[in-house]
XYZ file of C-alpha atoms in Angstrom:
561
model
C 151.669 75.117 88.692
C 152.974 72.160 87.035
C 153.837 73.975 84.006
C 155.159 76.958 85.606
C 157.617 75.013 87.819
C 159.689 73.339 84.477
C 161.838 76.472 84.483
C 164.567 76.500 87.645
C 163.783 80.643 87.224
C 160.109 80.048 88.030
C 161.669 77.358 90.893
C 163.904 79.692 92.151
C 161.134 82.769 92.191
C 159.322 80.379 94.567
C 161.920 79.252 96.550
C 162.834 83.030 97.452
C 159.107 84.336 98.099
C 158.593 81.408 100.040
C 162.451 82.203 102.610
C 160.541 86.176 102.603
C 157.576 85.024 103.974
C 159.384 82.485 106.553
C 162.280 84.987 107.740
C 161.711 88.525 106.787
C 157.909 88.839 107.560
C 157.817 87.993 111.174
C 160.813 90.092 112.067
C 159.459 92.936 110.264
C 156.114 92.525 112.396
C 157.927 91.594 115.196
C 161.476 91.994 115.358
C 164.629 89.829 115.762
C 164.481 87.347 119.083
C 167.545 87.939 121.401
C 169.722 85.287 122.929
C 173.328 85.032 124.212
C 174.369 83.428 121.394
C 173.163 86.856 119.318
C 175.452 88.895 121.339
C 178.497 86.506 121.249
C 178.119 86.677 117.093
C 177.683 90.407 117.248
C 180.888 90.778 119.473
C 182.814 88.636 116.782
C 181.415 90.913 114.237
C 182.657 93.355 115.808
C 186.022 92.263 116.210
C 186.531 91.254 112.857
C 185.581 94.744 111.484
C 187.887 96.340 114.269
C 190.956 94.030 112.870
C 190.069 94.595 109.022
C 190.179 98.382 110.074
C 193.414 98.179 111.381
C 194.834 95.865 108.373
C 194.638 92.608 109.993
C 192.757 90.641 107.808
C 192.732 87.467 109.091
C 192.776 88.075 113.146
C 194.057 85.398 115.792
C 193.439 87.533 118.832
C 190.199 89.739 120.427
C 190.842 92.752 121.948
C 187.656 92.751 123.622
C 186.656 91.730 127.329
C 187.253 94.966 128.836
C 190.623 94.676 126.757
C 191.801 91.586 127.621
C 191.100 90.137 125.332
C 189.538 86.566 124.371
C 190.105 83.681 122.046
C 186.501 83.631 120.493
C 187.311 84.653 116.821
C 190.321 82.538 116.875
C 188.308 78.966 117.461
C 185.326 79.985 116.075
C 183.941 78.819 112.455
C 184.688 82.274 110.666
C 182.223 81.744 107.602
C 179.345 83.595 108.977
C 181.438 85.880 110.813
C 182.924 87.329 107.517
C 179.797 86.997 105.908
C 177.714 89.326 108.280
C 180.548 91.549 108.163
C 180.588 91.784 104.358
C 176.946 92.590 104.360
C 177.515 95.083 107.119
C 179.972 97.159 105.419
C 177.131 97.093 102.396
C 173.762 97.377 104.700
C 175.814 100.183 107.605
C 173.193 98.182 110.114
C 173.909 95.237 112.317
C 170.497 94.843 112.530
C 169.437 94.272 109.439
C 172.635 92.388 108.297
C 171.336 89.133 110.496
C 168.159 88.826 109.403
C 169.900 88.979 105.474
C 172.034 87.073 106.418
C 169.187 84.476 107.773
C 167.076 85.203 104.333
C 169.916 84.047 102.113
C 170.986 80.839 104.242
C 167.241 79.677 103.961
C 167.342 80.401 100.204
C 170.708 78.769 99.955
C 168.960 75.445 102.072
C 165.741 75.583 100.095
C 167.877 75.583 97.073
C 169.969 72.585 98.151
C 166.840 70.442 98.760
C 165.667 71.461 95.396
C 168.792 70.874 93.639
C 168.791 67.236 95.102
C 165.129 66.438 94.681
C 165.803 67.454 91.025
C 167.834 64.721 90.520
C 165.619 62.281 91.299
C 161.890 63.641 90.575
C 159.724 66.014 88.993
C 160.484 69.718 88.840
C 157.296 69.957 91.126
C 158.797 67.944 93.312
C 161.664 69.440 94.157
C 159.821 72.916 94.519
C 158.040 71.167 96.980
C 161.135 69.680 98.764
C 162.516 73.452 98.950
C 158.974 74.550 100.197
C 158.604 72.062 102.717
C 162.223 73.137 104.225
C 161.579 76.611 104.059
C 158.398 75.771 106.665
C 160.079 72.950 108.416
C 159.959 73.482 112.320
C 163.867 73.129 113.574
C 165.406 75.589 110.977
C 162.892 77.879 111.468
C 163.231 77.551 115.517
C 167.126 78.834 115.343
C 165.887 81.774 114.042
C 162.992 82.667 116.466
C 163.798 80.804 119.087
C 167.070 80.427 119.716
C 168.995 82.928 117.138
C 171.305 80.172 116.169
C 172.940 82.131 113.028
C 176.044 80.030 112.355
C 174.009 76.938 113.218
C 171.109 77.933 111.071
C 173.599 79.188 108.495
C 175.699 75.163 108.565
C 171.951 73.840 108.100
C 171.513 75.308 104.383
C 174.931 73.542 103.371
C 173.912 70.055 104.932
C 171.291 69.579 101.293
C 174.415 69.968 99.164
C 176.686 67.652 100.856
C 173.960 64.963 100.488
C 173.879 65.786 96.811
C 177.328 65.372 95.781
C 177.693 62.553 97.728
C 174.780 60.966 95.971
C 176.202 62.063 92.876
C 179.375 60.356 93.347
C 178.008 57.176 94.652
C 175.641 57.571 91.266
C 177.866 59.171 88.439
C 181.462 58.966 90.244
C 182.335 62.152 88.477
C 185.396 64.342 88.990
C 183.332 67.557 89.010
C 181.111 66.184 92.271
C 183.935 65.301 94.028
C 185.231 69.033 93.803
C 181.853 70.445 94.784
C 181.457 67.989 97.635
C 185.272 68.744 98.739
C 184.156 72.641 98.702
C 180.792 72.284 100.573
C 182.134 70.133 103.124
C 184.571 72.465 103.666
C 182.342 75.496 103.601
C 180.084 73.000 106.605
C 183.746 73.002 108.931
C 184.109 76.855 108.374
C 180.643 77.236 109.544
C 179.896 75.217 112.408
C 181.197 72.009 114.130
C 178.739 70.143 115.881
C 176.988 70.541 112.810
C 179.844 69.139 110.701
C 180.093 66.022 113.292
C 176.550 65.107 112.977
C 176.706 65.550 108.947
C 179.536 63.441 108.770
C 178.319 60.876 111.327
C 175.187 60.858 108.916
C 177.087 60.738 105.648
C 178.939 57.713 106.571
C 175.458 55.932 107.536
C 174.350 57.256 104.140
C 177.219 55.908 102.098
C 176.725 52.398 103.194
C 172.772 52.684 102.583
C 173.078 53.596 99.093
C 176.554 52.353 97.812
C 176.462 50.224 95.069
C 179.143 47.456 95.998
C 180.903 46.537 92.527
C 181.744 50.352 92.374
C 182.775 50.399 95.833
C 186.108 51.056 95.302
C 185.873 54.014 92.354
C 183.251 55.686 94.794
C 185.370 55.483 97.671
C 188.566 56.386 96.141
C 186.349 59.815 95.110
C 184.894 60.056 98.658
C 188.548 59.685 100.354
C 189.403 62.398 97.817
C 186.756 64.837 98.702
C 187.246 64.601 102.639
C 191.291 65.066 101.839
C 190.530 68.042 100.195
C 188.677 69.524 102.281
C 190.640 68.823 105.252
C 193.256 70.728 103.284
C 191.433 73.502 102.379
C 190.227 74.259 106.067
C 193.893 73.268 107.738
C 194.220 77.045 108.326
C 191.359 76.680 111.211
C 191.108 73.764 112.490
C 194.597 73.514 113.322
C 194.137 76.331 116.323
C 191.201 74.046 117.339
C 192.768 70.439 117.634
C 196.791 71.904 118.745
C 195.405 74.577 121.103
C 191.740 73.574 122.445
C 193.120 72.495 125.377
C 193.667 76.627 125.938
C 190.179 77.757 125.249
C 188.018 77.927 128.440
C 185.010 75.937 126.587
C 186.744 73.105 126.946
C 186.538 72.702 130.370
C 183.555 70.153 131.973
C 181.211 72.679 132.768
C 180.701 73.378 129.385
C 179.369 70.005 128.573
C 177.997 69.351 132.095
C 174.395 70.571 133.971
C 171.832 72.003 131.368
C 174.772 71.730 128.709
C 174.909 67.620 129.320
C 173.505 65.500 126.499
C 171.434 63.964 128.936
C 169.430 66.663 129.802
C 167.768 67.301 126.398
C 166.761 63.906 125.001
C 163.369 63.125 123.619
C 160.883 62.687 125.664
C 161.582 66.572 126.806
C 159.037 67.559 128.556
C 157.898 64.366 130.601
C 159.700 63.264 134.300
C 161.184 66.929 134.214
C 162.224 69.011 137.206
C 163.317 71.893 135.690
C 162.537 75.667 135.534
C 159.573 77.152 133.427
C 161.997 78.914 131.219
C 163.360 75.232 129.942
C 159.732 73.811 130.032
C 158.964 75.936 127.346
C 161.769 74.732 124.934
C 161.228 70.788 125.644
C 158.000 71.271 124.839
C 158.760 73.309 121.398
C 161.587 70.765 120.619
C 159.542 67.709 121.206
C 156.557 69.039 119.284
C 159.289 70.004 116.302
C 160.394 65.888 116.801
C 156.571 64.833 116.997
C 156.321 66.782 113.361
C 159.433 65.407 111.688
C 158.251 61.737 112.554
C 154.812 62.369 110.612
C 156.800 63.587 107.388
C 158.481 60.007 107.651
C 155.320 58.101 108.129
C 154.477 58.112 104.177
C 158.336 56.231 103.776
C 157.514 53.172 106.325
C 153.895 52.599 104.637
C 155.317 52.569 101.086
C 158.407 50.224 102.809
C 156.101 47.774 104.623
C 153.980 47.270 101.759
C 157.272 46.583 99.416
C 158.453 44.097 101.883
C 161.950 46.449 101.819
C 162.148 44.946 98.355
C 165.252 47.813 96.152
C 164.145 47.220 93.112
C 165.914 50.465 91.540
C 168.831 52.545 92.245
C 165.988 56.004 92.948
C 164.451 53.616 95.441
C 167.713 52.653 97.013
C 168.462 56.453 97.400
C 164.896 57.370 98.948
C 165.458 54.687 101.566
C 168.990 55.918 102.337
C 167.523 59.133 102.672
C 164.991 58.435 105.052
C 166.867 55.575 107.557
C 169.502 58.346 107.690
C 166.675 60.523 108.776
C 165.319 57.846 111.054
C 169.003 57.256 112.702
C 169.127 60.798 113.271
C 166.000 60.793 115.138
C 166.819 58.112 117.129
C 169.875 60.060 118.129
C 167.835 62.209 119.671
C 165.632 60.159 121.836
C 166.439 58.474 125.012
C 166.691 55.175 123.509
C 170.114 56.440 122.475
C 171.212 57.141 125.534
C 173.341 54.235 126.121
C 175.892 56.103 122.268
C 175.925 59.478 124.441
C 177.453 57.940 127.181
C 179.609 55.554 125.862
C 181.273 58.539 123.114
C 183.469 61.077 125.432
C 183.841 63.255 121.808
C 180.097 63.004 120.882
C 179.027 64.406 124.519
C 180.908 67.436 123.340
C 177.748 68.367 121.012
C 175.865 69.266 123.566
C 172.766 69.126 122.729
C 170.771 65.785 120.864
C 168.509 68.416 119.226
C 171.397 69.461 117.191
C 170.209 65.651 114.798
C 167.386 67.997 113.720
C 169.111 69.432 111.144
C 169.544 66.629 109.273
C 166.056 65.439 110.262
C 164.704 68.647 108.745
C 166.770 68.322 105.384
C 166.611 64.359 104.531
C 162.884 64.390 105.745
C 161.377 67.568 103.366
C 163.510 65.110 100.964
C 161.644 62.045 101.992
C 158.208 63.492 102.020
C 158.172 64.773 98.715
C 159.374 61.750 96.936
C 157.409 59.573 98.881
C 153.880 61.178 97.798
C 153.657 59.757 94.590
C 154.566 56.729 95.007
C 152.341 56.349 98.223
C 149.306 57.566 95.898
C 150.284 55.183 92.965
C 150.255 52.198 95.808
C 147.436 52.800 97.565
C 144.440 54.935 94.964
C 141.818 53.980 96.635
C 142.706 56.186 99.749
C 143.827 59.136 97.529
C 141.545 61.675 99.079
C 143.054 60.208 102.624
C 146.085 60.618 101.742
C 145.992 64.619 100.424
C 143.760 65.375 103.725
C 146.767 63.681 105.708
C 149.348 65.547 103.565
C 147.674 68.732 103.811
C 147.386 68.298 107.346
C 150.881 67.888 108.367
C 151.748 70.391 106.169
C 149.057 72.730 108.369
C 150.493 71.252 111.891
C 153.930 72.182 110.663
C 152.915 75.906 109.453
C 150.840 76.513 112.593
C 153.729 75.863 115.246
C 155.875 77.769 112.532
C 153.138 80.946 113.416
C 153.519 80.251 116.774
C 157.061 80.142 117.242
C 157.933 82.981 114.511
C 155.327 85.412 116.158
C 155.425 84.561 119.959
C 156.675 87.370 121.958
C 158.749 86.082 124.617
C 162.726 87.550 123.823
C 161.597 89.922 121.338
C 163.941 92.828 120.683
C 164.049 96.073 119.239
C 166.163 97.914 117.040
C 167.233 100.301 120.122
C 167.694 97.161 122.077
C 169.558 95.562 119.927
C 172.208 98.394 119.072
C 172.702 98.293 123.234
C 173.520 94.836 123.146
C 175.558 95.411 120.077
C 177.500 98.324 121.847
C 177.921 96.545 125.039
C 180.502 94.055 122.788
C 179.880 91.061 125.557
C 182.899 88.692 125.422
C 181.569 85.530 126.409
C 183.870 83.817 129.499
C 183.718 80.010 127.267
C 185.773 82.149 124.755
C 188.947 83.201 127.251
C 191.773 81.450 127.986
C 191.181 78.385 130.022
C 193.318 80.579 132.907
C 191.449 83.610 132.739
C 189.375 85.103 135.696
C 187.208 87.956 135.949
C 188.959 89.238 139.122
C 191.816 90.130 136.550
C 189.456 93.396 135.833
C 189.937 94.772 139.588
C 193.186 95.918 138.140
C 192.377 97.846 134.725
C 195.810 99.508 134.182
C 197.046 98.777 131.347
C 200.994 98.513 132.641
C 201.834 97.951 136.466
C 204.822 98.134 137.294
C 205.600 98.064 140.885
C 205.482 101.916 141.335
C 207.933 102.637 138.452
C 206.538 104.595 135.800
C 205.817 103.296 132.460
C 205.191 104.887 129.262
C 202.994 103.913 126.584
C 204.408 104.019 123.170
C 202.121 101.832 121.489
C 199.250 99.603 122.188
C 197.545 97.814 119.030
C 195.441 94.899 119.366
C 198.536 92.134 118.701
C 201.560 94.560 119.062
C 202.374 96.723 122.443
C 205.539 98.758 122.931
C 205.999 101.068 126.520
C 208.906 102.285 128.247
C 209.509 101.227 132.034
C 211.525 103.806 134.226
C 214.480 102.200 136.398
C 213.616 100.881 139.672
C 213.894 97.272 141.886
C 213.759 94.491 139.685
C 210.404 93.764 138.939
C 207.701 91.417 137.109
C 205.169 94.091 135.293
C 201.882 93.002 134.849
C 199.989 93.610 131.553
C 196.430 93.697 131.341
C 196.312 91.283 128.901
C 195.261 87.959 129.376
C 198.189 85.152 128.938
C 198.441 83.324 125.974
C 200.981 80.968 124.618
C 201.543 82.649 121.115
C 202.182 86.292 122.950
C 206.048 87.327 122.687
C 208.282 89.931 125.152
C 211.645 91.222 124.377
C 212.903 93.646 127.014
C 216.141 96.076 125.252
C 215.954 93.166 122.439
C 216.144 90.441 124.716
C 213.473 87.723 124.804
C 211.512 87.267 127.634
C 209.456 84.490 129.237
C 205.886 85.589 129.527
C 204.064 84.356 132.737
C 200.730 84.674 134.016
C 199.297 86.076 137.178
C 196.541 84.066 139.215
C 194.121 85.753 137.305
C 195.725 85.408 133.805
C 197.039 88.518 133.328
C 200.627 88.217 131.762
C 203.828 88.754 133.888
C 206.794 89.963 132.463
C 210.599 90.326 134.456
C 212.058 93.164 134.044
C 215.673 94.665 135.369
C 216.751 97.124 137.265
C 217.746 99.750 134.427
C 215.020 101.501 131.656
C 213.503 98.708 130.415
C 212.003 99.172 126.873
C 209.359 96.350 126.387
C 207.780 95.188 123.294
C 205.027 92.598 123.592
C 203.794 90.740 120.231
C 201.422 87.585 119.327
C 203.425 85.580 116.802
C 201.911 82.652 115.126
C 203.265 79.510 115.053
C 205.113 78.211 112.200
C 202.883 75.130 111.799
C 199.927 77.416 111.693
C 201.317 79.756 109.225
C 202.117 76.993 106.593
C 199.016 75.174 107.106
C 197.296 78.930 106.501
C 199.398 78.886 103.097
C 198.537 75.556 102.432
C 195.079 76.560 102.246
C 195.390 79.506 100.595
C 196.837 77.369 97.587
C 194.140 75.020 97.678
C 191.252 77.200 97.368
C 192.828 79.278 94.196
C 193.346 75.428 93.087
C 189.638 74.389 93.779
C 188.459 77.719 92.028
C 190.855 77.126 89.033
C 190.084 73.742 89.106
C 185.813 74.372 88.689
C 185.948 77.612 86.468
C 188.076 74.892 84.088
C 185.476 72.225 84.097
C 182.409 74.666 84.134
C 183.908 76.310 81.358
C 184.765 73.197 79.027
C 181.208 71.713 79.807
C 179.917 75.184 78.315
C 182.655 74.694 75.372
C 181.412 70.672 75.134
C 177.606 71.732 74.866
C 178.541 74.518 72.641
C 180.778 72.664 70.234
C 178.636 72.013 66.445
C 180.625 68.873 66.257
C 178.545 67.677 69.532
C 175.975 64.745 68.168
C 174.117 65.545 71.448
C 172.750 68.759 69.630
C-alpha cells in the first residue's frame, strides 16, 4: 500500500473509488434525498438554461414565480449553478447532473486534503487525509440529509484555501498567492456563509502559524490575495451588499424561529421542545460533533505530553490546524453563545452547524498527521492506539451507512422530474415587497378596461400597445424592482408598485405604446468588466508561471537535474 501510494496517479485512483463508493453507491441503491433547498437549485438551473437559450448569458432577473419573477439567480453564488447546468447540457438529465456534480466536489475536497497533507507528510498520509474526508460525517450529511449542493460543493474548496495560505506563510511565493486569490474567489462564487466561516477561520489560522520576522512579506502576500479576489468576484457581490436590502431573505424571519442561531447549538438534542422531524437532525448533528471531537483527541494527547512545546515549523502548522478545528467546534456549542449574540452579521449564518465544514476538513488533516507521531510517543500502547484508530474510523463509517441509506426523504427519478417541472420559486428569493396575493390577478397587462396589445414579452424586455381611454396607471404582472425601466411614446416613466408588488405604470389619455426594460446599473456593469479583466489576467498570469516552471525544470543548463 505504501509503495503503491508514491505515485499521485495511484493517490488519485484512490481518492476517486473511494468519492464512488461515498456518493454514487447509495443513490444508485437508493436514490437522491429531497429537500427544499433541491428544488430552489433546480429552479435556478432552470432559469439559467432558460436565459442562455434566449442569449442572456449572464442573467440578473427570473422569470419564474408564476412569471413574476424573483431575484434568486441574481444574489445567489452562481458557481454551482453554471456548473450543473454545464453538465446538464452534456448528461440531458437533471437527475443525474446533481449527483455528478456531488461525485466531483468530493473528489475535488478529497483532493485538497491530499494536496495539503502532501506537503507536510508521507504520500500515505495524505491518501489517508483524502480517505478520511471522503467518509467524514458533515460532508457526507449535505448530501443525504440535507441536499446542500452549493454548500457541499464550497466544502471541497475550503482544503485549498488552507493550503495556499500555508504555503504563503511557509514559502511566500508569488504563484500561491495567485492560487489562493483564485480559490478564495471560487469559495465567494459558491457559497457565503461558507466563505464567512472560512475566512473567520483563516484569520485564526494566520496568527497560529505565522512566523513573526516574516510577518510583513506574508502579509503583504495575504492582503494581495484577498484584493484580488475581491476584484475578481466584484461582478456579484456588488448586487448583494448595494441591493440586499431588496431581497426578501433579508428580512428577520429569515434569521429568526428555527432559522435563529440559537436554536441549533450543541447540545442538540437535550432540554428540546421541538417536533420529531427536528429531533431527528439534532440528534444526527450532535452525533456528527461527538465524531469530529474523537478525530481531535490524538492532537491534545500528543500536545499535553509536549507541554505545547513548537519545536518545528510542521509542528507549528499541525497545531494551527487543529486549534482552528477546535475554535470551530466551539463555535458550535452553547458555550459560544454569548459571540452569536453579541455579532448582528454572524447571526445571519444561520445555522452553528455550518463550523462543520471546517471541522470536517482541518480534522481528517489533524488525524492523519497526528498518528505517527502519537505511535512514536507512546509504543508501548501501539496495539491501543490502532484498535482506537480503527474504531473511530468504524463509528464514523457506520453513521455514514446510516445516514447515506436511511429512507426517510428518499426520491425517485419520476419524483424528482415533478419537482423539477413544478420550477418552485422560493418566497426568500422575491423582492422584499412582493406578496403572493399579487397572483389573484394573472393578466399579464391591466389596464383599467382599455385594451392592450402584446407586442413583446421576453424575460427582461416587454413592449405592448395600450388603446386610448381615462388616464390610467396599468398594472404589469411583474413584480417591482428598482433596475426595471418604462418609457411610454419615448418618454420615461416612473415605475411604481402595487400593494402586492406588482409594477404600476401612468399612462395618458391617447395610445400609449409602452416599453418596459431591466437596465443594469452603471456601477454594476463596470465592476462586471472589472472582473472580466481580472480573470483573463489571473489565467494569463498562471499559464505564464506554470509554463516557465516547466521551461525552468526542462532547461539542460538547470544544476537541479
Amino acid at each position: 500500500m505504501v509503495t503503491f501510494c508514491e505515485k499521485p496517479l495511484h493517490c488519485l485512483i484512490l481518492l476517486v473509488a473511494a468519492s464512488l463508493i461515498v456518493i454514487v453507491l447509495p443513490i444508485l441503491i437508493g436514490g437522491l434525498h429531497s429537500s427544499g433547498d433541491l428544488a430552489v437549485y433546480l429552479g435556478f438551473s432552470e432559469e439559467l438554461r432558460s436565459a442562455i437559450r434566449s442569449g442572456d448569458l449572464f442573467p440578473g432577473w427570473a422569470n419564474d414565480t408564476n412569471g413574476f419573477g424573483s431575484l434568486g439567480i441574481r444574489f445567489y453564488p452562481p458557481l454551482t449553478i453554471y456548473l450543473t447546468t454545464g453538465i446538464d447540457a452534456l448528461t440531458n438529465s437533471m437527475y443525474d447532473t446533481i449527483w455528478i456534480s456531488f461525485l466531483l466536489c468530493m473528489i475535488v475536497g478529497c483532493l485538497g486534503c491530499y494536496l495539503f497533507v502532501r506537503d507536510w507528510g508521507s504520500p500515505i498520509q495524505a491518501v489517508c487525509a483524502g480517505l478520511i474526508y471522503a467518509i467524514a460525517p458533515f460532508p457526507l450529511a449535505k448530501t443525504y440529509q440535507f441536499t446542500l449542493y452549493s454548500e457541499f460543493a464550497a466544502g471541497s474548496i475550503v482544503p485549498f484555501c488552507f493550503l495556499f495560505v500555508t504555503r504563503i506563510c511557509r514559502r511566500r511565493e508569488w504563484l500561491d498567492v495567485i492560487l489562493l486569490a483564485i480559490s478564495f474567489s471560487l469559495l465567494i462564487l459558491t457559497h457565503i456563509p461558507t466563505t464567512i466561516v472560512t475566512a473567520i477561520s483563516l484569520f485564526i489560522y494566520v496568527i497560529l502559524i505565522m512566523e513573526w520576522r516574516e510577518f510583513p512579506r506574508a502579509l503583504i502576500r495575504l492582503a494581495a490575495a484577498a484584493a484580488i479576489s475581491l476584484v475578481a468576484t466584484a461582478f456579484y457581490w456588488i448586487n448583494v451588499v448595494t441591493e440586499v436590502s431588496w431581497l426578501a431573505h433579508s428580512r428577520q424571519e429569515f434569521s429568526s424561529g428555527m432559522y435563529s442561531f440559537d436554536q441549533w447549538l450543541f447540545p442538540n438534542s437535550v432540554f428540546r421542545e421541538v417536533s420529531s422531524y427536528y429531533i431527528q437532525h439534532y440528534r444526527n448533528i450532535d452525533t456528527m460533533i461527538v465524531l469530529m471531537v474523537l478525530t481531535l483527541v490524538p492532537f491534545a494527547v500528543i500536545w499535553l505530553k509536549r507541554g505545547g512545546r513548537v519545536k518545528n515549523f510542521e509542528w507549528k502548522v499541525l497545531s494551527a490546524v487543529t486549534l482552528t478545528a477546535f475554535f470551530a467546534l466551539f463555535m458550535t456549542t452553547r458555550a459560544s453563545y454569548f459571540v452569536w449574540a453579541e455579532s448582528e452579521f454572524l447571526q445571519k449564518i444561520q445555522f452553528p452547524w455550518r463550523w462543520l465544514t471546517i471541522v470536517s476538513v482541518l480534522a481528517s488533516i489533524s488525524f492523519v498527521l497526528c498518528l505517527p507521531e502519537i505511535r512514536r510517543k507512546f509504543p508501548a500502547y501501539a496495539r491501543f492506539i490502532g484498535v482506537s484508530t480503527a474504531g473511530i474510523i468504524v463509528l464514523m463509517m457506520a453513521f455514514d451507512v446510516r445516514q447515506s441509506f436511511a429512507r426517510w426523504n428518499r426520491i425517485s427519478r419520476a419524483e424528482f422530474q415533478q419537482m423539477q417541472d413544478s420550477k418552485y420559486s422560493n418566497p426568500a428569493w422575491w423582492p422584499i415587497w412582493a406578496n403572493a396575493e399579487a397572483f389573484d390577478k394573472p393578466d399579464r397587462v391591466l389596464a383599467n378596461g382599455r385594451n392592450v396589445e402584446i407586442a413583446r414579452w421576453k424575460r427582461t424586455d416587454r413592449s405592448f400597445e395600450v388603446a386610448k381611454g381615462s388616464p390610467a396607471d396599468i398594472r404589469v404582472a411583474t413584480f417591482y424592482y428598482p433596475h426595471w425601466q418604462a418609457t411610454v411614446n419615448g418618454q420615461t416613466v416612473e415605475v411604481d408598485k402595487d400593494e402586492n408588488g406588482a409594477m404600476v405604470i401612468p399612462v395618458g389619455a391617447d395610445d400609449s405604446a409602452v416599453r418596459l426594460y431591466f437596465e443594469e446599473p452603471i456601477l454594476n456593469k463596470a465592476f462586471s468588466w472589472i472582473s472580466l479583466i481580472s480573470w483573463l489576467a489571473l489565467g494569463l498570469v498562471l499559464l505564464r508561471r506554470l509554463f516557465a516552471g516547466k521551461h525552468k525544470r526542462a532547461s539542460p543548463h538547470d544544476n537541479s537535474i
